[in-house]
PDB file of C-alpha atoms in Angstrom:
ATOM      1  CA  VAL L   1      -0.168   0.118   0.036  1.00 96.00           C
ATOM      2  CA  GLN L   2       1.390   3.350  -0.924  1.00 97.00           C
ATOM      3  CA  LEU L   3       0.165   6.719   0.310  1.00 98.00           C
ATOM      4  CA  VAL L   4       1.093  10.103  -1.157  1.00 98.00           C
ATOM      5  CA  GLU L   5      -0.087  13.421   0.472  1.00 98.00           C
ATOM      6  CA  THR L   6      -0.057  16.689  -1.359  1.00 98.00           C
ATOM      7  CA  GLY L   7      -1.500  20.251  -0.475  1.00 98.00           C
ATOM      8  CA  GLY L   8       0.617  21.510   2.267  1.00 97.00           C
ATOM      9  CA  GLY L   9       1.899  24.979   2.204  1.00 98.00           C
ATOM     10  CA  GLU L  10       2.110  28.106   4.066  1.00 98.00           C
ATOM     11  CA  VAL L  11      -1.051  30.221   4.920  1.00 98.00           C
ATOM     12  CA  GLN L  12      -1.990  33.077   7.149  1.00 98.00           C
ATOM     13  CA  ALA L  13      -4.118  32.343  10.309  1.00 98.00           C
ATOM     14  CA  GLY L  14      -7.686  32.597   9.606  1.00 98.00           C
ATOM     15  CA  GLY L  15      -7.093  31.034   5.942  1.00 98.00           C
ATOM     16  CA  SER L  16      -7.773  27.562   4.523  1.00 98.00           C
ATOM     17  CA  LEU L  17      -5.784  24.931   2.918  1.00 98.00           C
ATOM     18  CA  LYS L  18      -6.830  21.480   1.317  1.00 98.00           C
ATOM     19  CA  LEU L  19      -4.778  18.350   1.611  1.00 98.00           C
ATOM     20  CA  SER L  20      -5.226  15.359  -0.440  1.00 98.00           C
ATOM     21  CA  CYS L  21      -4.135  11.830  -0.108  1.00 98.00           C
ATOM     22  CA  VAL L  22      -4.040   9.030  -2.936  1.00 98.00           C
ATOM     23  CA  ALA L  23      -3.709   5.521  -1.521  1.00 97.00           C
ATOM     24  CA  SER L  24      -3.148   2.870  -3.808  1.00 97.00           C
ATOM     25  CA  GLY L  25      -2.774  -0.999  -3.415  1.00 95.00           C
ATOM     26  CA  GLN L  26      -4.416  -4.504  -3.382  1.00 93.00           C
ATOM     27  CA  ASN L  27      -7.818  -4.923  -1.307  1.00 89.00           C
ATOM     28  CA  ILE L  28      -7.668  -1.430   0.359  1.00 94.00           C
ATOM     29  CA  GLY L  29     -11.312  -0.450  -0.472  1.00 91.00           C
ATOM     30  CA  ASN L  30     -12.539  -1.214   3.323  1.00 93.00           C
ATOM     31  CA  TYR L  31      -9.183   0.134   4.823  1.00 96.00           C
ATOM     32  CA  PRO L  32      -9.647   2.744   7.412  1.00 97.00           C
ATOM     33  CA  MET L  33      -7.841   6.126   6.351  1.00 98.00           C
ATOM     34  CA  ALA L  34      -6.797   8.926   8.953  1.00 98.00           C
ATOM     35  CA  TRP L  35      -5.062  12.145   9.010  1.00 98.00           C
ATOM     36  CA  PHE L  36      -2.535  12.575  11.825  1.00 98.00           C
ATOM     37  CA  ARG L  37      -0.141  15.531  12.271  1.00 98.00           C
ATOM     38  CA  GLN L  38       3.168  15.952  14.030  1.00 98.00           C
ATOM     39  CA  THR L  39       5.365  18.776  15.144  1.00 98.00           C
ATOM     40  CA  PRO L  40       9.206  18.486  16.126  1.00 96.00           C
ATOM     41  CA  GLY L  41       9.927  16.457  19.182  1.00 96.00           C
ATOM     42  CA  LYS L  42       6.217  15.636  19.729  1.00 97.00           C
ATOM     43  CA  GLU L  43       4.178  12.350  18.988  1.00 97.00           C
ATOM     44  CA  ARG L  44       1.797  12.102  16.067  1.00 97.00           C
ATOM     45  CA  THR L  45      -1.872  13.162  16.853  1.00 98.00           C
ATOM     46  CA  PHE L  46      -5.163  12.406  15.508  1.00 98.00           C
ATOM     47  CA  VAL L  47      -6.563  14.885  13.072  1.00 98.00           C
ATOM     48  CA  ALA L  48      -9.422  13.129  11.363  1.00 98.00           C
ATOM     49  CA  ALA L  49     -10.606   9.509  10.026  1.00 98.00           C
ATOM     50  CA  LEU L  50     -12.655   7.571   7.827  1.00 98.00           C
ATOM     51  CA  THR L  51     -13.869   4.249   8.849  1.00 97.00           C
ATOM     52  CA  ARG L  52     -13.589   3.131   5.516  1.00 96.00           C
ATOM     53  CA  PRO L  53     -13.354   5.098   2.254  1.00 95.00           C
ATOM     54  CA  GLY L  54     -16.883   6.593   2.030  1.00 94.00           C
ATOM     55  CA  GLY L  55     -17.664   5.663   5.609  1.00 96.00           C
ATOM     56  CA  ASP L  56     -18.270   7.207   8.984  1.00 97.00           C
ATOM     57  CA  LYS L  57     -16.057  10.252   9.867  1.00 97.00           C
ATOM     58  CA  HIS L  58     -14.422  11.156  13.013  1.00 97.00           C
ATOM     59  CA  TYR L  59     -12.675  14.005  14.173  1.00 98.00           C
ATOM     60  CA  ALA L  60     -10.245  15.132  16.988  1.00 97.00           C
ATOM     61  CA  ASP L  61     -12.055  17.626  19.320  1.00 95.00           C
ATOM     62  CA  SER L  62      -9.847  20.493  18.811  1.00 90.00           C
ATOM     63  CA  ASN L  63     -10.854  20.667  14.763  1.00 91.00           C
ATOM     64  CA  LYS L  64     -14.193  19.017  14.558  1.00 90.00           C
ATOM     65  CA  ASP L  65     -15.770  22.152  13.820  1.00 94.00           C
ATOM     66  CA  ARG L  66     -12.882  23.566  11.057  1.00 97.00           C
ATOM     67  CA  PHE L  67     -11.752  20.612   9.399  1.00 98.00           C
ATOM     68  CA  THR L  68     -13.617  18.356   6.945  1.00 98.00           C
ATOM     69  CA  VAL L  69     -12.465  14.635   5.932  1.00 98.00           C
ATOM     70  CA  SER L  70     -13.856  13.650   2.709  1.00 97.00           C
ATOM     71  CA  THR L  71     -13.575  10.585   0.126  1.00 97.00           C
ATOM     72  CA  ASN L  72     -13.101  12.229  -3.091  1.00 95.00           C
ATOM     73  CA  ARG L  73     -12.487   9.086  -5.568  1.00 95.00           C
ATOM     74  CA  ILE L  74     -12.201   5.363  -5.794  1.00 95.00           C
ATOM     75  CA  GLN L  75     -10.937   3.495  -8.613  1.00 93.00           C
ATOM     76  CA  THR L  76     -10.728  -0.152  -9.014  1.00 92.00           C
ATOM     77  CA  SER L  77      -9.120  -2.001 -11.889  1.00 90.00           C
ATOM     78  CA  GLY L  78      -7.262  -5.138 -12.566  1.00 88.00           C
ATOM     79  CA  SER L  79      -4.294  -3.471 -11.028  1.00 87.00           C
ATOM     80  CA  GLY L  80      -5.502  -2.725  -7.700  1.00 93.00           C
ATOM     81  CA  THR L  81      -7.520   0.192  -6.207  1.00 95.00           C
ATOM     82  CA  LYS L  82      -6.832   3.873  -5.858  1.00 96.00           C
ATOM     83  CA  ILE L  83      -8.632   5.937  -3.175  1.00 97.00           C
ATOM     84  CA  THR L  84      -8.214   9.809  -2.931  1.00 98.00           C
ATOM     85  CA  ILE L  85      -9.369  11.254   0.157  1.00 98.00           C
ATOM     86  CA  SER L  86      -9.038  14.983   1.208  1.00 98.00           C
ATOM     87  CA  LEU L  87      -8.763  17.237   4.496  1.00 98.00           C
ATOM     88  CA  GLN L  88     -10.529  20.549   4.027  1.00 98.00           C
ATOM     89  CA  MET L  89      -9.030  23.038   6.840  1.00 98.00           C
ATOM     90  CA  LYS L  90     -10.481  26.297   7.374  1.00 98.00           C
ATOM     91  CA  ASN L  91     -10.144  29.059   9.829  1.00 97.00           C
ATOM     92  CA  LEU L  92      -6.677  27.581  10.624  1.00 98.00           C
ATOM     93  CA  MET L  93      -4.545  28.829  13.608  1.00 97.00           C
ATOM     94  CA  THR L  94      -0.766  28.911  14.344  1.00 97.00           C
ATOM     95  CA  GLU L  95      -1.258  25.789  16.416  1.00 97.00           C
ATOM     96  CA  ASP L  96      -2.318  23.727  13.279  1.00 97.00           C
ATOM     97  CA  SER L  97       1.200  24.114  11.849  1.00 98.00           C
ATOM     98  CA  ALA L  98       2.426  20.618  11.539  1.00 98.00           C
ATOM     99  CA  LEU L  99       3.575  17.755   9.330  1.00 98.00           C
ATOM    100  CA  TYR L 100       0.166  16.239   8.093  1.00 98.00           C
ATOM    101  CA  PHE L 101       0.427  12.428   7.441  1.00 98.00           C
ATOM    102  CA  CYS L 102      -2.130  10.369   5.546  1.00 98.00           C
ATOM    103  CA  ALA L 103      -2.439   6.856   7.184  1.00 98.00           C
ATOM    104  CA  SER L 104      -4.154   3.474   6.621  1.00 97.00           C
ATOM    105  CA  GLY L 105      -4.392  -0.009   7.616  1.00 95.00           C
ATOM    106  CA  VAL L 106      -5.927  -3.276   7.812  1.00 93.00           C
ATOM    107  CA  ALA L 107      -9.344  -2.985   9.346  1.00 91.00           C
ATOM    108  CA  SER L 108      -9.032  -5.805  11.634  1.00 92.00           C
ATOM    109  CA  LYS L 109      -5.743  -4.313  13.057  1.00 92.00           C
ATOM    110  CA  VAL L 110      -7.172  -0.762  13.561  1.00 93.00           C
ATOM    111  CA  ALA L 111      -8.737  -1.157  16.979  1.00 93.00           C
ATOM    112  CA  SER L 112      -8.829   2.592  17.541  1.00 95.00           C
ATOM    113  CA  LEU L 113      -8.944   5.278  14.857  1.00 96.00           C
ATOM    114  CA  LYS L 114      -7.320   7.605  16.916  1.00 97.00           C
ATOM    115  CA  ASP L 115      -4.128   5.651  17.608  1.00 97.00           C
ATOM    116  CA  ALA L 116      -1.301   6.034  15.301  1.00 97.00           C
ATOM    117  CA  ALA L 117       0.403   2.862  16.309  1.00 97.00           C
ATOM    118  CA  ASP L 118      -2.596   1.042  14.850  1.00 96.00           C
ATOM    119  CA  TYR L 119      -1.956   2.060  11.455  1.00 97.00           C
ATOM    120  CA  ASP L 120       0.737   0.120   9.261  1.00 96.00           C
ATOM    121  CA  TYR L 121       0.816   2.379   6.239  1.00 97.00           C
ATOM    122  CA  TRP L 122       1.967   6.058   6.176  1.00 98.00           C
ATOM    123  CA  GLY L 123       2.696   8.740   3.556  1.00 98.00           C
ATOM    124  CA  GLN L 124       5.839  10.956   3.658  1.00 98.00           C
ATOM    125  CA  GLY L 125       3.774  13.667   5.065  1.00 98.00           C
ATOM    126  CA  THR L 126       3.231  17.322   3.770  1.00 98.00           C
ATOM    127  CA  GLN L 127       3.829  20.503   5.732  1.00 98.00           C
ATOM    128  CA  VAL L 128       1.329  22.966   6.818  1.00 98.00           C
ATOM    129  CA  THR L 129       2.634  26.235   8.210  1.00 98.00           C
ATOM    130  CA  VAL L 130       0.133  28.871   9.392  1.00 98.00           C
ATOM    131  CA  SER L 131       1.536  32.363  10.005  1.00 98.00           C
ATOM    132  CA  SER L 132       0.084  34.888  12.354  1.00 94.00           C
TER     133      SER L 132
END
């Protein structure tokens, strides 16, 4: 399974940014997919998740009124499945600055959507910087 995030950048406080994640692989159509973020010297923290592509949405309390996770596209072919999800972030604050990661994993192994340790597959991350 490969995950590639795009869309990071620098934005002023109060602004918006949309991140995208493309996941590709075999039999990933029911894998949970999530967004985490990390700042230097700290652990990755949960941002938002889908129970599966197109499934229920879950958010961290700190951003549930400002962030929206969505499933944008699901493509299935003989070579596998490609899924695109996004994270729309509005009214960004300086404390939202972080490296944002897309994650996925086998559904039976993800006991908690909010626990980074449950996910086996990670993207390389995309940097979001919010300036005051």
